[in-house]
Coordinates of C-alpha atoms in Angstrom, one line a residue:
M1 CA -4.4 24.4 35.9
T2 CA -8.0 24.1 37.2
D3 CA -9.4 21.2 39.1
Q4 CA -12.2 19.1 37.5
P5 CA -15.6 19.5 39.2
V6 CA -16.5 16.8 41.7
T7 CA -19.8 14.9 42.0
D8 CA -21.5 13.2 44.9
D9 CA -21.9 9.5 44.8
D10 CA -24.6 7.4 46.6
E11 CA -22.7 7.4 49.9
G12 CA -22.3 11.1 50.0
T13 CA -18.5 11.2 49.3
H14 CA -17.1 13.6 46.8
R15 CA -15.4 12.0 43.8
P16 CA -14.1 13.6 40.6
P17 CA -15.5 12.5 37.2
G18 CA -14.6 8.9 36.3
G19 CA -15.0 7.5 39.8
A20 CA -11.4 8.1 40.9
S21 CA -10.8 8.9 44.6
P22 CA -9.6 12.4 45.5
L23 CA -6.1 11.0 46.4
T24 CA -5.8 9.2 43.1
G25 CA -7.0 12.2 41.2
H26 CA -4.3 14.4 42.8
I27 CA -1.6 11.8 42.1
Q28 CA -2.7 11.6 38.5
R29 CA -2.6 15.4 38.1
L30 CA 0.8 15.6 39.8
L31 CA 2.2 12.9 37.4
Q32 CA 0.7 14.7 34.4
C33 CA 2.4 17.9 35.6
V34 CA 5.8 16.1 36.0
R35 CA 5.5 14.5 32.5
A36 CA 4.6 17.8 30.9
S37 CA 7.5 19.6 32.7
D38 CA 9.8 16.8 31.5
R39 CA 8.7 17.1 27.9
R40 CA 9.1 20.9 27.9
R41 CA 12.5 21.0 29.7
P42 CA 14.2 17.6 29.7
L43 CA 17.6 19.0 30.5
V44 CA 16.3 20.7 33.7
W45 CA 14.7 17.5 34.9
D46 CA 17.8 15.4 34.2
G47 CA 20.0 18.0 35.9
L48 CA 17.8 18.0 39.0
L49 CA 17.7 14.2 39.2
T50 CA 21.5 13.9 38.7
T51 CA 22.2 16.6 41.3
F52 CA 20.0 14.7 43.8
W53 CA 21.9 11.4 43.3
V54 CA 25.3 13.1 43.4
L55 CA 24.4 14.7 46.7
F56 CA 23.1 11.4 48.0
A57 CA 26.4 9.6 47.0
V58 CA 28.6 12.3 48.5
L59 CA 26.6 12.4 51.8
D60 CA 26.9 8.6 52.0
V61 CA 30.7 8.9 51.7
S62 CA 31.1 11.9 54.1
S63 CA 28.9 10.3 56.8
G64 CA 30.7 7.0 56.5
G65 CA 27.5 5.1 56.0
W66 CA 29.1 3.0 53.2
R67 CA 31.2 1.2 55.9
T68 CA 28.1 -0.5 57.4
V69 CA 27.8 -2.8 54.4
A70 CA 31.4 -2.8 53.2
V71 CA 33.4 -6.0 53.1
D72 CA 36.6 -4.0 53.6
R73 CA 36.1 -0.9 55.8
D74 CA 39.7 0.3 55.2
V75 CA 39.2 1.3 51.6
S76 CA 40.5 4.9 50.9
A77 CA 37.8 7.5 51.4
T78 CA 39.1 9.4 48.4
L79 CA 38.6 6.3 46.2
V80 CA 35.1 5.8 47.6
F81 CA 34.3 9.5 46.8
W82 CA 35.4 9.3 43.2
M83 CA 33.6 6.0 42.7
S84 CA 30.4 7.6 44.1
V85 CA 30.7 10.5 41.7
A86 CA 31.4 8.1 38.8
F87 CA 28.2 6.2 39.6
S88 CA 26.0 9.3 40.0
A89 CA 27.3 12.1 37.7
P90 CA 26.9 10.2 34.4
L91 CA 23.1 9.9 35.0
L92 CA 22.8 13.2 33.2
W93 CA 23.2 11.3 30.0
R94 CA 21.2 8.2 30.9
R95 CA 18.5 8.9 28.3
T96 CA 20.6 10.1 25.4
H97 CA 23.5 7.6 25.7
P98 CA 22.5 4.9 28.2
L99 CA 24.8 2.2 26.9
A100 CA 27.8 4.5 26.9
V101 CA 27.0 5.4 30.5
L102 CA 26.9 1.7 31.6
V103 CA 30.3 1.1 29.8
F104 CA 31.7 4.1 31.7
M105 CA 30.5 2.8 35.0
A106 CA 31.7 -0.8 34.4
P107 CA 35.4 -0.3 35.5
F108 CA 34.2 1.5 38.7
S109 CA 31.8 -1.3 39.4
L110 CA 34.7 -3.8 39.1
V111 CA 36.9 -1.7 41.5
N112 CA 33.9 -1.3 43.9
V113 CA 33.5 -5.0 44.3
W114 CA 37.2 -5.9 44.0
T115 CA 38.2 -3.5 46.8
G116 CA 35.3 -4.6 49.0
A117 CA 33.9 -1.1 49.4
V118 CA 30.5 -2.2 48.1
I119 CA 29.1 1.4 48.1
Q120 CA 25.3 1.7 47.6
A121 CA 25.8 4.2 44.7
A122 CA 26.6 1.2 42.5
F123 CA 22.9 0.5 42.4
L124 CA 22.4 3.7 40.4
Q125 CA 23.3 1.6 37.4
E126 CA 19.8 0.2 37.6
I127 CA 18.4 3.6 36.7
V128 CA 20.3 3.4 33.4
V129 CA 19.1 -0.2 33.0
F130 CA 15.5 1.1 33.4
N131 CA 16.0 3.7 30.7
I132 CA 17.4 1.0 28.4
A133 CA 14.5 -1.3 29.0
L134 CA 12.1 1.6 28.4
R135 CA 13.6 2.9 25.1
Q136 CA 16.1 0.5 23.6
P137 CA 15.6 -2.9 21.8
M138 CA 15.6 -6.1 23.9
R139 CA 19.0 -7.1 22.6
T140 CA 20.5 -3.9 24.0
L141 CA 18.9 -4.7 27.3
A142 CA 20.6 -8.2 27.2
G143 CA 23.9 -6.5 26.4
S144 CA 23.5 -4.1 29.3
G145 CA 23.0 -7.2 31.6
A146 CA 26.4 -8.4 30.6
I147 CA 28.0 -5.0 31.2
V148 CA 26.4 -4.7 34.7
L149 CA 26.9 -8.3 35.9
A150 CA 30.3 -9.2 34.4
P151 CA 32.3 -6.9 36.8
L152 CA 30.4 -8.3 39.7
V153 CA 31.3 -11.9 38.8
I154 CA 35.0 -10.9 38.4
G155 CA 35.1 -8.8 41.5
S156 CA 33.3 -11.4 43.6
A157 CA 36.1 -13.9 42.9
H158 CA 38.3 -11.8 45.2
F159 CA 35.8 -12.4 48.1
P160 CA 34.4 -15.9 47.4
D161 CA 32.9 -16.1 50.9
D162 CA 30.8 -13.0 50.3
W163 CA 29.4 -14.1 46.9
N164 CA 25.8 -13.7 48.0
R165 CA 26.4 -10.2 49.4
L166 CA 28.3 -9.0 46.3
F167 CA 26.4 -10.5 43.4
I168 CA 22.9 -11.6 44.3
P169 CA 21.5 -8.2 45.3
H170 CA 22.7 -6.6 42.1
L171 CA 21.3 -9.5 40.1
Y172 CA 17.8 -9.0 41.7
A173 CA 18.1 -5.2 41.2
F174 CA 18.9 -5.7 37.5
A175 CA 16.0 -8.0 37.0
F176 CA 13.6 -5.7 38.9
A177 CA 14.7 -2.6 36.9
S178 CA 14.4 -4.5 33.6
L179 CA 11.0 -5.8 34.5
V180 CA 9.7 -2.3 35.6
G181 CA 11.1 -0.8 32.4
I182 CA 9.5 -3.4 30.2
V183 CA 6.1 -3.0 32.0
V184 CA 6.2 0.8 31.7
R185 CA 7.2 0.5 28.0
T186 CA 4.4 -1.9 27.3
R187 CA 1.9 0.3 29.0
K188 CA 3.2 3.4 27.1
E189 CA 3.1 1.6 23.7
Y190 CA -0.4 0.3 24.5
T191 CA -1.6 3.8 25.4
E192 CA 0.0 5.2 22.3
A193 CA -1.7 2.5 20.2
L194 CA -5.1 3.4 21.9
V195 CA -4.5 7.1 21.2
D196 CA -3.6 6.4 17.6
R197 CA -6.6 4.1 17.2
A198 CA -8.9 6.8 18.7
N199 CA -7.4 9.4 16.3
R200 CA -8.0 7.1 13.4
L201 CA -11.5 6.3 14.5
E202 CA -12.2 10.0 14.9
L203 CA -10.8 10.7 11.4
E204 CA -12.9 7.8 10.0
R205 CA -16.0 9.1 11.8
D206 CA -15.5 12.6 10.3
Q207 CA -15.0 11.1 6.9
Q208 CA -18.1 8.9 7.2
A209 CA -20.0 11.9 8.4
Q210 CA -18.9 13.9 5.4
L211 CA -19.8 11.0 3.0
A212 CA -23.2 10.6 4.7
A213 CA -23.8 14.4 4.4
A214 CA -22.8 14.3 0.7
A215 CA -25.0 11.4 0.0
E216 CA -27.9 13.0 1.9
R217 CA -27.4 16.2 -0.1
T218 CA -27.4 14.2 -3.3
R219 CA -30.6 12.4 -2.3
I220 CA -32.4 15.6 -1.3
A221 CA -31.3 17.3 -4.5
R222 CA -32.6 14.3 -6.5
E223 CA -35.9 14.3 -4.7
M224 CA -36.4 18.0 -5.1
H225 CA -35.5 17.8 -8.7
D226 CA -38.1 15.1 -9.3
I227 CA -40.8 16.8 -7.3
I228 CA -40.4 20.3 -8.5
G229 CA -39.4 19.4 -12.1
H230 CA -42.4 17.1 -12.6
N231 CA -45.0 19.4 -11.1
L232 CA -43.6 22.5 -12.9
S233 CA -43.7 20.7 -16.2
V234 CA -47.4 19.7 -15.5
I235 CA -48.2 23.3 -14.5
T236 CA -46.5 24.6 -17.7
G237 CA -48.5 22.2 -19.8
L238 CA -51.7 23.2 -18.1
A239 CA -50.9 26.9 -18.4
D240 CA -50.2 26.6 -22.1
G241 CA -53.4 24.7 -22.7
G242 CA -55.4 27.1 -20.6
A243 CA -54.0 30.1 -22.5
Y244 CA -54.9 28.4 -25.8
A245 CA -58.4 27.6 -24.7
A246 CA -59.2 30.9 -23.0
A247 CA -60.2 32.6 -26.2
K248 CA -62.4 29.8 -27.6
N249 CA -63.6 27.8 -24.6
P250 CA -63.5 29.7 -21.2
E251 CA -64.8 26.7 -19.4
R252 CA -61.8 24.6 -20.4
A253 CA -59.5 27.5 -19.4
T254 CA -61.2 27.5 -15.9
Q255 CA -60.6 23.8 -15.6
A256 CA -57.0 24.3 -16.5
L257 CA -56.6 26.9 -13.8
D258 CA -58.2 24.6 -11.3
A259 CA -55.8 21.9 -12.2
I260 CA -52.9 24.3 -11.9
G261 CA -54.0 25.2 -8.4
T262 CA -54.3 21.5 -7.4
T263 CA -50.9 20.6 -8.9
S264 CA -49.3 23.6 -7.2
R265 CA -50.7 22.6 -3.8
Q266 CA -49.6 19.0 -4.2
A267 CA -46.1 20.2 -5.1
L268 CA -46.0 22.5 -2.1
A269 CA -47.1 19.7 0.2
E270 CA -44.5 17.3 -1.1
L271 CA -41.8 20.0 -0.8
R272 CA -42.8 20.8 2.8
R273 CA -42.7 17.1 3.7
L274 CA -39.2 16.8 2.2
L275 CA -37.9 19.9 3.9
G276 CA -39.6 19.1 7.2
V277 CA -37.0 16.4 8.0
L278 CA -34.3 19.0 7.8
R279 CA -35.6 21.1 10.6
D280 CA -34.4 21.1 14.2
H281 CA -37.5 19.1 15.3
P282 CA -37.8 16.1 13.1
D283 CA -40.4 14.6 15.4
R284 CA -42.8 17.2 14.0
A285 CA -42.1 16.6 10.4
D286 CA -44.7 15.1 8.1
R287 CA -44.2 11.4 7.8
T288 CA -46.4 10.7 4.8
P289 CA -45.2 7.5 3.1
Q290 CA -43.1 7.8 -0.1
P291 CA -44.9 7.1 -3.4
T292 CA -45.3 3.4 -4.4
L293 CA -46.4 1.5 -7.4
D294 CA -50.0 2.0 -6.3
D295 CA -49.6 5.8 -6.9
L296 CA -48.7 5.4 -10.6
D297 CA -52.4 5.8 -11.5
A298 CA -52.6 9.2 -9.8
L299 CA -49.3 10.2 -11.4
I300 CA -50.4 9.3 -14.9
A301 CA -53.8 11.0 -14.3
G302 CA -51.9 14.2 -13.4
V303 CA -49.8 14.0 -16.6
R304 CA -52.9 13.4 -18.7
S305 CA -54.5 16.5 -17.2
A306 CA -51.4 18.4 -18.5
G307 CA -52.3 17.4 -22.0
L308 CA -50.2 14.3 -22.6
P309 CA -52.2 11.1 -23.2
V310 CA -50.5 8.3 -21.3
T311 CA -51.4 4.6 -21.4
L312 CA -50.4 2.2 -18.7
H313 CA -49.9 -1.5 -19.5
L314 CA -49.2 -4.3 -17.0
H315 CA -47.8 -7.7 -18.1
G316 CA -47.0 -10.7 -15.9
T317 CA -48.0 -11.5 -12.4
P318 CA -46.8 -9.3 -9.6
P319 CA -45.0 -11.2 -6.9
A320 CA -46.8 -12.3 -3.7
V321 CA -44.4 -10.2 -1.7
P322 CA -44.4 -6.7 -3.1
P323 CA -41.0 -5.1 -3.9
T324 CA -39.4 -3.1 -1.1
P325 CA -40.5 0.5 -0.7
G326 CA -37.2 1.7 -2.0
R327 CA -37.6 -0.2 -5.2
Q328 CA -41.2 1.0 -5.6
L329 CA -40.0 4.6 -5.1
T330 CA -37.3 4.1 -7.8
V331 CA -39.9 2.8 -10.3
Y332 CA -42.2 5.7 -9.4
R333 CA -39.5 8.4 -9.8
V334 CA -38.2 6.9 -13.1
V335 CA -41.7 7.0 -14.6
Q336 CA -42.3 10.5 -13.2
E337 CA -39.0 11.8 -14.6
A338 CA -39.5 10.1 -18.0
L339 CA -42.9 11.6 -18.5
T340 CA -41.7 15.0 -17.3
N341 CA -39.0 14.9 -19.9
T342 CA -41.6 14.0 -22.5
L343 CA -43.6 17.1 -21.5
K344 CA -40.5 19.3 -21.6
H345 CA -38.6 18.1 -24.6
A346 CA -40.9 16.3 -27.0
G347 CA -42.2 19.6 -28.3
P348 CA -45.8 20.5 -29.3
A349 CA -47.4 17.8 -31.3
P350 CA -51.2 17.1 -31.9
A351 CA -50.7 13.3 -31.7
L352 CA -48.1 13.3 -29.0
A353 CA -48.7 10.3 -26.6
A354 CA -46.8 8.1 -24.2
E355 CA -47.0 4.6 -22.9
V356 CA -45.8 3.0 -19.6
T357 CA -45.4 -0.7 -19.6
L358 CA -44.6 -2.7 -16.5
T359 CA -43.5 -6.3 -17.1
Y360 CA -43.0 -8.7 -14.1
G361 CA -40.6 -11.5 -14.6
P362 CA -39.4 -14.3 -12.3
A363 CA -36.7 -12.2 -10.8
E364 CA -37.0 -8.6 -12.1
L365 CA -39.4 -5.9 -13.1
E366 CA -38.9 -4.2 -16.4
V367 CA -40.3 -0.7 -16.8
L368 CA -40.6 0.8 -20.3
I369 CA -41.6 4.4 -20.9
T370 CA -42.0 5.4 -24.6
D371 CA -43.3 8.4 -26.5
N372 CA -43.8 9.3 -30.1
G373 CA -42.3 12.8 -30.0
P374 CA -41.5 14.2 -33.5
P375 CA -37.9 14.3 -34.7
H376 CA -36.6 17.9 -34.8
P377 CA -33.2 19.5 -34.1
T378 CA -34.0 20.1 -30.5
A379 CA -35.0 16.5 -29.8
G380 CA -31.7 15.6 -28.2
P381 CA -31.3 13.5 -25.1
P382 CA -33.8 14.6 -22.5
D383 CA -32.4 16.7 -19.8
S384 CA -28.9 16.3 -21.2
T385 CA -27.6 19.3 -19.3
G386 CA -29.7 18.7 -16.2
Q387 CA -30.2 16.1 -13.4
G388 CA -32.9 14.0 -15.0
I389 CA -31.0 11.1 -16.6
T390 CA -28.3 11.3 -14.0
G391 CA -30.8 11.1 -11.2
M392 CA -32.6 8.1 -12.8
R393 CA -29.2 6.3 -13.2
E394 CA -28.3 7.0 -9.6
R395 CA -31.6 5.6 -8.3
A396 CA -31.2 2.5 -10.5
S397 CA -27.6 1.9 -9.3
L398 CA -28.8 1.7 -5.6
Y399 CA -30.5 -1.6 -6.4
D400 CA -28.2 -3.1 -9.0
A401 CA -30.7 -2.1 -11.7
T402 CA -29.9 -1.0 -15.3
L403 CA -31.3 2.0 -17.0
E404 CA -31.2 2.8 -20.7
A405 CA -32.4 6.0 -22.4
G406 CA -32.5 6.8 -26.1
R407 CA -34.3 6.5 -29.3
P408 CA -35.9 3.1 -29.8
A409 CA -35.3 3.1 -33.5
T410 CA -32.0 2.6 -35.2
T411 CA -32.8 5.5 -37.6
A412 CA -32.3 8.9 -36.0
S413 CA -35.0 10.5 -38.1
E414 CA -37.8 8.2 -36.7
P415 CA -39.8 9.7 -33.9
G416 CA -39.9 8.6 -30.3
W417 CA -37.9 8.2 -27.2
Q418 CA -37.8 5.5 -24.6
V419 CA -36.5 4.8 -21.1
R420 CA -36.0 1.2 -20.0
L421 CA -35.5 0.2 -16.4
R422 CA -34.6 -3.4 -15.4
L423 CA -35.0 -3.7 -11.6
P424 CA -34.1 -6.9 -9.7
L425 CA -37.0 -7.7 -7.3
E426 CA -34.5 -9.0 -4.7
D427 CA -31.0 -8.2 -3.7
S428 CA -28.3 -10.2 -5.5
P429 CA -26.0 -12.6 -3.5
S430 CA -23.1 -10.2 -3.9

């Protein structure tokens, strides 16, 4: 066992961690060693304690010390010896069968008082009482009080003039042993409750950390999907258009290549910003604000450059207090993902177009994204096997919003696809 390092306080004295004095620290370590030894080898500890008290009782008899407090000094030494053994030897079973030990000692306690020997070994009953108060129910402690005090009351009747000497000291000793046992038991239960609470808090902390890590992984995956998926779809549209125009209009092909370079750099910048917060030095990460509703124009302009005509409509009056940044980011990402799905899944069409409509109501913002994609066998739900629709629904659920995605017409053969987001402008009372 190694000692804990000590530190110097303001007065220059050496104290172990926690502020305890050296003496207190040594005593605590000694008690911890004794408890650990008792837990590992309880029989050895019980045997040593019992042997000590047996020797104490026998030495008291052999030296004649018992006669200094005896009421009758002519009691047989043999009887005194066996009474001393009877009070000390059963301590070996004080923890496993404490009530049985007290019952065994009761007749010898009666003989001790009735004969007037009044040997001091009779107080060893209080060690058993302490163990009962420490481990047994309170009703068992009350029963042990009757077992200890009843022989004293009966025996004291034989010496009515010495009532105070024969009964009162044992009554006080019983009360003291019971009180000490209850205090130690209360402290032990309190300590166990604190340890259990600490263990549960540690478990809950680990669970919360795991949940937070899972939520953060989901958020990062959603952000990366939206950023990379959108920009790659725009780049794909630009590349297809540039390849088509290369043979007939080299100038348009050059414009497409320039747009591809610009979009790629924007995607890399957003990706670096997102990954920057995961590094060991978050203070050096780029803290560019997340996109808001004011960035929708730039988003739509980028989609138009990829070859998809998009029209933005605004109805209603925006509130005096803008929606929270999280709500604005949700709207931006939903519009971004919906237009990306149109680029990926609507298929080539000369008249392909999309519309984005924002309608402000008294308590909610409705966002409607529609396209007129042609009906064909591959025009199933956008991103049905990917993360697009799932990511949009997860974003919407964060703010008690609803999201619907599907064909606007009741007839499956009619063209078009729509995504409708209804977003409360404020948190609900719930």
